[in-house]
Coordinates of C-alpha atoms in Angstrom, one line a residue:
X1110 CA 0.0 0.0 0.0
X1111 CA 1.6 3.4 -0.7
X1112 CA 1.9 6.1 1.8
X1113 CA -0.2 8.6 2.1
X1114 CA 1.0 11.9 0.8
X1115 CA 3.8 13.9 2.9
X1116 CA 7.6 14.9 3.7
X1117 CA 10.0 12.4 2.3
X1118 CA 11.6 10.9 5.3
X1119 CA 13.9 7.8 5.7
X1120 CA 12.0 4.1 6.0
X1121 CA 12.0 2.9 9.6
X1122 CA 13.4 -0.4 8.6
X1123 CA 16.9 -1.5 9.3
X1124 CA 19.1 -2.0 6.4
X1125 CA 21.8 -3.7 8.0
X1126 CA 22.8 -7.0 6.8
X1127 CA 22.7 -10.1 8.5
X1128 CA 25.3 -10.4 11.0
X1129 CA 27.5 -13.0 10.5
X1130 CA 27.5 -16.0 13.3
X1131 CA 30.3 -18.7 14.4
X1132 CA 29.1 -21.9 14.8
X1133 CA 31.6 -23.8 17.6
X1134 CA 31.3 -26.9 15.2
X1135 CA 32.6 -25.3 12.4
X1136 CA 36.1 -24.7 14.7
X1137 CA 38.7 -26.4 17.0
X1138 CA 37.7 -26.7 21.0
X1139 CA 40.9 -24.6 21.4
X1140 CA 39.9 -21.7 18.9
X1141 CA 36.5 -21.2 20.0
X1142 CA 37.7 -21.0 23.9
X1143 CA 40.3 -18.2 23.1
X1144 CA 38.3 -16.5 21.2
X1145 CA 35.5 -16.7 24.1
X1146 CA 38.2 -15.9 26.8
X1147 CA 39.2 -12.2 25.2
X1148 CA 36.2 -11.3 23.9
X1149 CA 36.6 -11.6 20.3
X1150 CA 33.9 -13.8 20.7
X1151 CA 30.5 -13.8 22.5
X1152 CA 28.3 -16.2 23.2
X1153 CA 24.5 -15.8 21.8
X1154 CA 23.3 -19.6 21.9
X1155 CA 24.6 -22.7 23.0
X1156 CA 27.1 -23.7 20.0
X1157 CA 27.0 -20.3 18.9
X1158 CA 29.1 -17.2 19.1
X1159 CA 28.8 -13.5 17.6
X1160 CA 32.1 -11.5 16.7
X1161 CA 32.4 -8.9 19.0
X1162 CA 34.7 -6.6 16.1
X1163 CA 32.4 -6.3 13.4
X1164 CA 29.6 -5.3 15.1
X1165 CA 29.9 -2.1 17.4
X1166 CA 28.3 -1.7 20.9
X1167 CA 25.1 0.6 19.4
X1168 CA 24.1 -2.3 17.6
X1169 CA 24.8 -5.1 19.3
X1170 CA 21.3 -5.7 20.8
X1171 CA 19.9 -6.4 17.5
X1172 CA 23.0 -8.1 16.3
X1173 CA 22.4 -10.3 19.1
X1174 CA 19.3 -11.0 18.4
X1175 CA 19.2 -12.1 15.0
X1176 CA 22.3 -13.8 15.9
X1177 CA 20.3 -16.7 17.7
X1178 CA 17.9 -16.6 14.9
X1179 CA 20.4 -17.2 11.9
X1180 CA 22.5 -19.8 14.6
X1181 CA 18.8 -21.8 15.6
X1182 CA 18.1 -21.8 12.2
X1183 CA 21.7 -23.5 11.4
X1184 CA 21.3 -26.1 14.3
X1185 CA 18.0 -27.0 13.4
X1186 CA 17.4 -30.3 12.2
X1187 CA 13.7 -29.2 10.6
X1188 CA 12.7 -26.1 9.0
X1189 CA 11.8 -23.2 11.0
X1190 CA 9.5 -20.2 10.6
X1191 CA 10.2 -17.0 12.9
X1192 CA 7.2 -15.3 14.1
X1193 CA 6.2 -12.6 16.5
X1194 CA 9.0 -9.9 17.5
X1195 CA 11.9 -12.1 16.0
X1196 CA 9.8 -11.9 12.8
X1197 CA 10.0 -8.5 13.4
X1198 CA 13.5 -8.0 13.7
X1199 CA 14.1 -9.8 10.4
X1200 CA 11.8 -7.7 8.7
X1201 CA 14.4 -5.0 10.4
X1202 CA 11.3 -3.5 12.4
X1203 CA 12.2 -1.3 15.2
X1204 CA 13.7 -3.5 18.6
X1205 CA 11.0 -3.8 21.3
X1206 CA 11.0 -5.2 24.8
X1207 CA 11.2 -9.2 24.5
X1208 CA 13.6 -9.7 22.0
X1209 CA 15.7 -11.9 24.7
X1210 CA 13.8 -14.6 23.3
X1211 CA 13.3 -16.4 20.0
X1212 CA 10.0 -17.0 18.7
X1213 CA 9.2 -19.8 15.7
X1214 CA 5.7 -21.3 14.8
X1215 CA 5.2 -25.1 14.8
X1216 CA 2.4 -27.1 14.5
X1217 CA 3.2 -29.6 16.6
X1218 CA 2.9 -29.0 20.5
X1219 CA 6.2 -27.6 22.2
X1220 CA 8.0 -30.6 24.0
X1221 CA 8.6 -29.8 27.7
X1222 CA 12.0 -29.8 27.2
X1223 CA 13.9 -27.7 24.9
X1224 CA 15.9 -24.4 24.6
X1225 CA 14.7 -22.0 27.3
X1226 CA 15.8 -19.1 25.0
X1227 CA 13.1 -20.0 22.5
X1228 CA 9.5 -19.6 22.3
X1229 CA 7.6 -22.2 20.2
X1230 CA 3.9 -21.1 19.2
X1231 CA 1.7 -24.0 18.2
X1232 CA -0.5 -22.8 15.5
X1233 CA -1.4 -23.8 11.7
X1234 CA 0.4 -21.4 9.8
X1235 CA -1.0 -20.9 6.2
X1236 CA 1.0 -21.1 3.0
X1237 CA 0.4 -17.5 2.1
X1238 CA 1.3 -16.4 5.7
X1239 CA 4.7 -17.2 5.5
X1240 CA 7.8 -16.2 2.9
X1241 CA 11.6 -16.5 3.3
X1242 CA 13.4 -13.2 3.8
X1243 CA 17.1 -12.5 4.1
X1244 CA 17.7 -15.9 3.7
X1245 CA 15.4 -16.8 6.4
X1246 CA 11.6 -18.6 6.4
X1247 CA 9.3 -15.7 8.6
X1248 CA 5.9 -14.9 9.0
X1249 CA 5.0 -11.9 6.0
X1250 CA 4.9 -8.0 7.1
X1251 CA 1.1 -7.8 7.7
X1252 CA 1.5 -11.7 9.5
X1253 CA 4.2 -10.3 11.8
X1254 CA 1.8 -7.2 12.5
X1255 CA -1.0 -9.4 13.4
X1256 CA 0.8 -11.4 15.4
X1257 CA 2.8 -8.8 17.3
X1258 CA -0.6 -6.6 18.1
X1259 CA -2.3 -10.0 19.8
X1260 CA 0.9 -10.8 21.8
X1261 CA 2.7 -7.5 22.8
X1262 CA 1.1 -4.6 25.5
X1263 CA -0.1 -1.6 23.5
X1264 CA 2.5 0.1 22.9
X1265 CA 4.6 -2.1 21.7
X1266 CA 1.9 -3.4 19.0
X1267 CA 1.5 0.1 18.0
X1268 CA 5.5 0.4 17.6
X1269 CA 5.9 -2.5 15.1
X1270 CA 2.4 -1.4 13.1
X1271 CA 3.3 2.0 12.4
X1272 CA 6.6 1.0 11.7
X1273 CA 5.0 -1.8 9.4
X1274 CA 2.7 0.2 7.6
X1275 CA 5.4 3.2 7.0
X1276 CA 7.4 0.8 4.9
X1277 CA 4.1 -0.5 3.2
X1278 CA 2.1 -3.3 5.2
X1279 CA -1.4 -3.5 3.6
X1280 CA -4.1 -2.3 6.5
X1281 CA -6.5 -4.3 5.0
X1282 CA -4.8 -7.5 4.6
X1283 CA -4.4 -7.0 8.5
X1284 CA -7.5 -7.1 9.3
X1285 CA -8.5 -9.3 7.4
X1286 CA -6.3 -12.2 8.8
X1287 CA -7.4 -10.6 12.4
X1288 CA -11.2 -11.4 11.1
X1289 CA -10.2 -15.0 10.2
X1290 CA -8.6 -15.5 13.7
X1291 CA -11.5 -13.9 15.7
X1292 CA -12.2 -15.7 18.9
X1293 CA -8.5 -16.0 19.5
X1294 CA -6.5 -15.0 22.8
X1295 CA -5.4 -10.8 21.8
X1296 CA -8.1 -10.0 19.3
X1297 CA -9.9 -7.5 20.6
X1298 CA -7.2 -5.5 21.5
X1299 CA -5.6 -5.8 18.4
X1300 CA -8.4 -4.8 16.7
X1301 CA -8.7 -1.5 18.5
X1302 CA -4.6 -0.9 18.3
X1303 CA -4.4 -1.4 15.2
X1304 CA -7.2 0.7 13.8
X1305 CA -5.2 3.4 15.9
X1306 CA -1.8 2.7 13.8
X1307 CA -0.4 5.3 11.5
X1308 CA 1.7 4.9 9.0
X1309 CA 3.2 8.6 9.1
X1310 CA 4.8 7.7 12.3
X1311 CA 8.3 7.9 11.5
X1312 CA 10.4 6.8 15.0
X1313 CA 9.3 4.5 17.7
X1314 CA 9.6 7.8 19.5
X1315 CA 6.8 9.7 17.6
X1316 CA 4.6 6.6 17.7
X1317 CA 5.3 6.9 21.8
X1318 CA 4.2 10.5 21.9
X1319 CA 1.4 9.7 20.0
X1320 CA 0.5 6.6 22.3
X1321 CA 0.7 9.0 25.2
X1322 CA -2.0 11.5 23.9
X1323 CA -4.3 8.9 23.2
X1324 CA -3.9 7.1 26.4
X1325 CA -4.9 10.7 27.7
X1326 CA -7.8 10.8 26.3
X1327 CA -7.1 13.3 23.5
X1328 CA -8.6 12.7 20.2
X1329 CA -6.8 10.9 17.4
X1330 CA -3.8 13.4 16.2
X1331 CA -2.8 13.7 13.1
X1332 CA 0.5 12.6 11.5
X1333 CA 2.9 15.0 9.2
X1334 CA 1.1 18.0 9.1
X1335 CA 2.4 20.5 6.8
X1336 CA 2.6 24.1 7.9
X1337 CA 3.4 26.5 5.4
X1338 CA 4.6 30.2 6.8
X1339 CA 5.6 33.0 5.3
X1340 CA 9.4 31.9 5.0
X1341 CA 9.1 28.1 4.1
X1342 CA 6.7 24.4 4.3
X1343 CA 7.3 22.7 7.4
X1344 CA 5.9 19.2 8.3
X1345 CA 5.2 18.5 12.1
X1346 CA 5.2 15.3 13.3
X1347 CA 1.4 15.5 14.8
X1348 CA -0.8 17.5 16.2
X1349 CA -4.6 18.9 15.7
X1350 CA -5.1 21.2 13.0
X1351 CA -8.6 22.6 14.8
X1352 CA -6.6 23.7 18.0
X1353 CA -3.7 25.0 16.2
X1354 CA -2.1 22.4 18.0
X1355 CA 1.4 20.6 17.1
X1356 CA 3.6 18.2 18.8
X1357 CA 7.3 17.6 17.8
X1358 CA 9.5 14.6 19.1
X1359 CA 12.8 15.3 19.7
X1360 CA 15.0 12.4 19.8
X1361 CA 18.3 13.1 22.0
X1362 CA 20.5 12.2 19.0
X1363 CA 18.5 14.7 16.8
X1364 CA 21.0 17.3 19.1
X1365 CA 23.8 15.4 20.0
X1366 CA 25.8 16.5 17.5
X1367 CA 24.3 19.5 15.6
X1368 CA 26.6 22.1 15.1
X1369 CA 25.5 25.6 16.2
X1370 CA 23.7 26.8 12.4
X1371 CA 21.4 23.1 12.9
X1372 CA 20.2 24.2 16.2
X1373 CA 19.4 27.8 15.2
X1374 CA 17.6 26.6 11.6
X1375 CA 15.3 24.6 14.7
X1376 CA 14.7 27.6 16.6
X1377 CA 14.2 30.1 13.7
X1378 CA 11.6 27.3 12.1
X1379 CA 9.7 26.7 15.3
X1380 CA 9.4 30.6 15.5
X1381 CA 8.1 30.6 11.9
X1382 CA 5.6 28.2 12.7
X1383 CA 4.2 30.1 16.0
X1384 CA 4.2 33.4 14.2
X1385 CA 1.6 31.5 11.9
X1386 CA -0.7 30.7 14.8
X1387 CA 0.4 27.3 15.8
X1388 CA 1.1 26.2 19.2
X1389 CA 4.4 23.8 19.4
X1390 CA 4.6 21.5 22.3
X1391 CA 8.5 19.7 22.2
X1392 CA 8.7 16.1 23.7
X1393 CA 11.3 14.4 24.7
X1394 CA 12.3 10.7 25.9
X1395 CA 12.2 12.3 29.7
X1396 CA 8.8 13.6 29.1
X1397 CA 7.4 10.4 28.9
X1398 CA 8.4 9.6 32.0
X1399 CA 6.0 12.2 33.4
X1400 CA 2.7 11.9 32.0
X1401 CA 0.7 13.7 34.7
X1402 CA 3.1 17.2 33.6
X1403 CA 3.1 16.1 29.7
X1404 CA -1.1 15.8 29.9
X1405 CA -0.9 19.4 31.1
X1406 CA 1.3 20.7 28.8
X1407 CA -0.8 19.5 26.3
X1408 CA -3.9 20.6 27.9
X1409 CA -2.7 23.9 28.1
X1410 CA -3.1 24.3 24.1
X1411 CA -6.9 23.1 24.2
X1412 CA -10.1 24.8 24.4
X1413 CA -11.7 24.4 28.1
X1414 CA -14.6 23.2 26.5
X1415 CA -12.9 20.3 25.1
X1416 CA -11.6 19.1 28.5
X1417 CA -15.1 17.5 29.4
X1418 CA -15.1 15.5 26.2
X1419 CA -12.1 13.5 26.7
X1420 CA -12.6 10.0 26.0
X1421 CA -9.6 7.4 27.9
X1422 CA -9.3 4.1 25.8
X1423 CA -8.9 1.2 28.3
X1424 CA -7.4 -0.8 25.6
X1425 CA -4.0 1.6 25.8
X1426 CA -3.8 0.8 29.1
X1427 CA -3.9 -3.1 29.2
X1428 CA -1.2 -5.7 28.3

């Protein structure tokens, strides 16, 4: 499905390849233990090992991650097809809580024995659910969206279905698959979650802002609004065109590093945009951490008579 109209803006997905993963069979006892012993080497499964030089510390999460998929995958005597958040991560989806474990779809029942770092669903998996991807068998986009909503809390889902959508998920197929599942355990709420995805989110963090406001109670914002002033077109993240109202997410990176003429083009625009009548509220990650002072900051920019028309969604607030 192509995305709406709007700013062009970098794809959320990861376009890193595949790290590359040691198998302890494919060496001597006596390689693989140096290697372990000064850190060349690091462990990621039993058997397996992830090189600790081509694959710097910001990453190594993720590398980590699809490490134990690609090294399961290897040491598997059967095909396997990754589901859930590892699907996910394959699809290079944005890294959310859980990814400590692996998760493949079988249709015969997990044993009660087995790997404690994987996570085997029992399901039938259709035909048409399922592709191979960077060299890998994994659930499709709009299967891995599905499947994420049902399982993960909230916010979460709504992470990895922006995300999804932003790089082209079909909605509709989505739904669709949620309709033939209906009656099964995370439905509901992915039913309501994702009819409050949005594929103009463009960073987790925007998509956690977002969450916030609708967890407040505010009604649905929207996404990439373009402002055009008398000096230039701007496009704000969200925000409610009816209260003059935008939000901007600023990611701590976003400054980490911007010279002095980056950080006065950000003032000199947000000055633009106010002297056009908009009210800009600026988020960071810390401001999350507050949402009793965010709500009012946000509350502050809309009509009193608004307030009493408010509507919470319990759904945002379960798991």
């Amino acid at each position: 499905m192509p995305r709406r109209p709007g700013p062009l803006s970098p794809t959320q997905l990861s376009t890193a390849p595949l790290p590359a993963v040691h198998l302890a069979r494919d060496f001597t006892a006596a390689h693989v233990r140096s290697c372990a012993r000064d850190g060349t080497w690091i462990r990621v499964r039993p058997g397996a090992y992830l090189s600790t030089t081509e694959h710097p510390a910001s990453t190594r999460d993720r590398d980590v991650a699809l490490s134990r998929m690609i090294a399961l995958a290897r040491q598997s005597t059967v095909p396997l097809t990754f589901s859930h958040i590892s699907a996910a991560l394959l699809w290079g989806l944005p890294m959310v809580p859980g990814h400590e474990h692996t998760h493949v779809v079988q249709g015969s029942r997990p044993g009660t024995r087995g790997d404690r770092g994987v996570v085997r669903h029992r399901t039938t998996l259709h035909d048409e659910h399922r592709t191979r991807h960077n060299g890998l068998i994994v659930t499709t986009l709009e299967r891995t969206v599905v499947d994420c909503l049902r399982m993960l809390p909230p916010l979460s889902g709504l992470i990895i279905a922006d995300a999804a959508l932003h790089v082209g998920a079909d909605r509709t197929v989505c739904s669709q698959m949620l309709e033939q599942l209906a009656g099964s355990r995370g439905i509901i709420k992915a039913r309501e979650v994702l009819a409050l995805a949005d594929e103009g989110a463009e960073s987790p963090g925007e998509t956690t802002v977002r969450f916030a406001a609708l967890r407040m109670g505010l009604p649905v914002p929207e996404t990439q609004i373009k402002v055009v002033t008398s000096s230039s077109t701007y496009w704000a993240d969200l925000g409610w065109r009816g209260w003059r109202l935008l939000v901007e997410y600023d990611g701590r990176q976003k400054y980490a590093d911007a010279a002095t003429d980056v950080l006065l083009h950000e003032r000199r625009r947000q000055e633009s945009v106010e002297d056009a009548g908009w009210h800009v509220v600026r988020v960071m990650k810390e401001d999350l951490r507050t949402p009793g002072l965010l709500r009012r900051r946000l509350l502050r920019h809309v009509p009193t008579t608004a307030h009493a028309h408010l509507s919470r969604r319990p759904v945002l607030n379960s798991r």
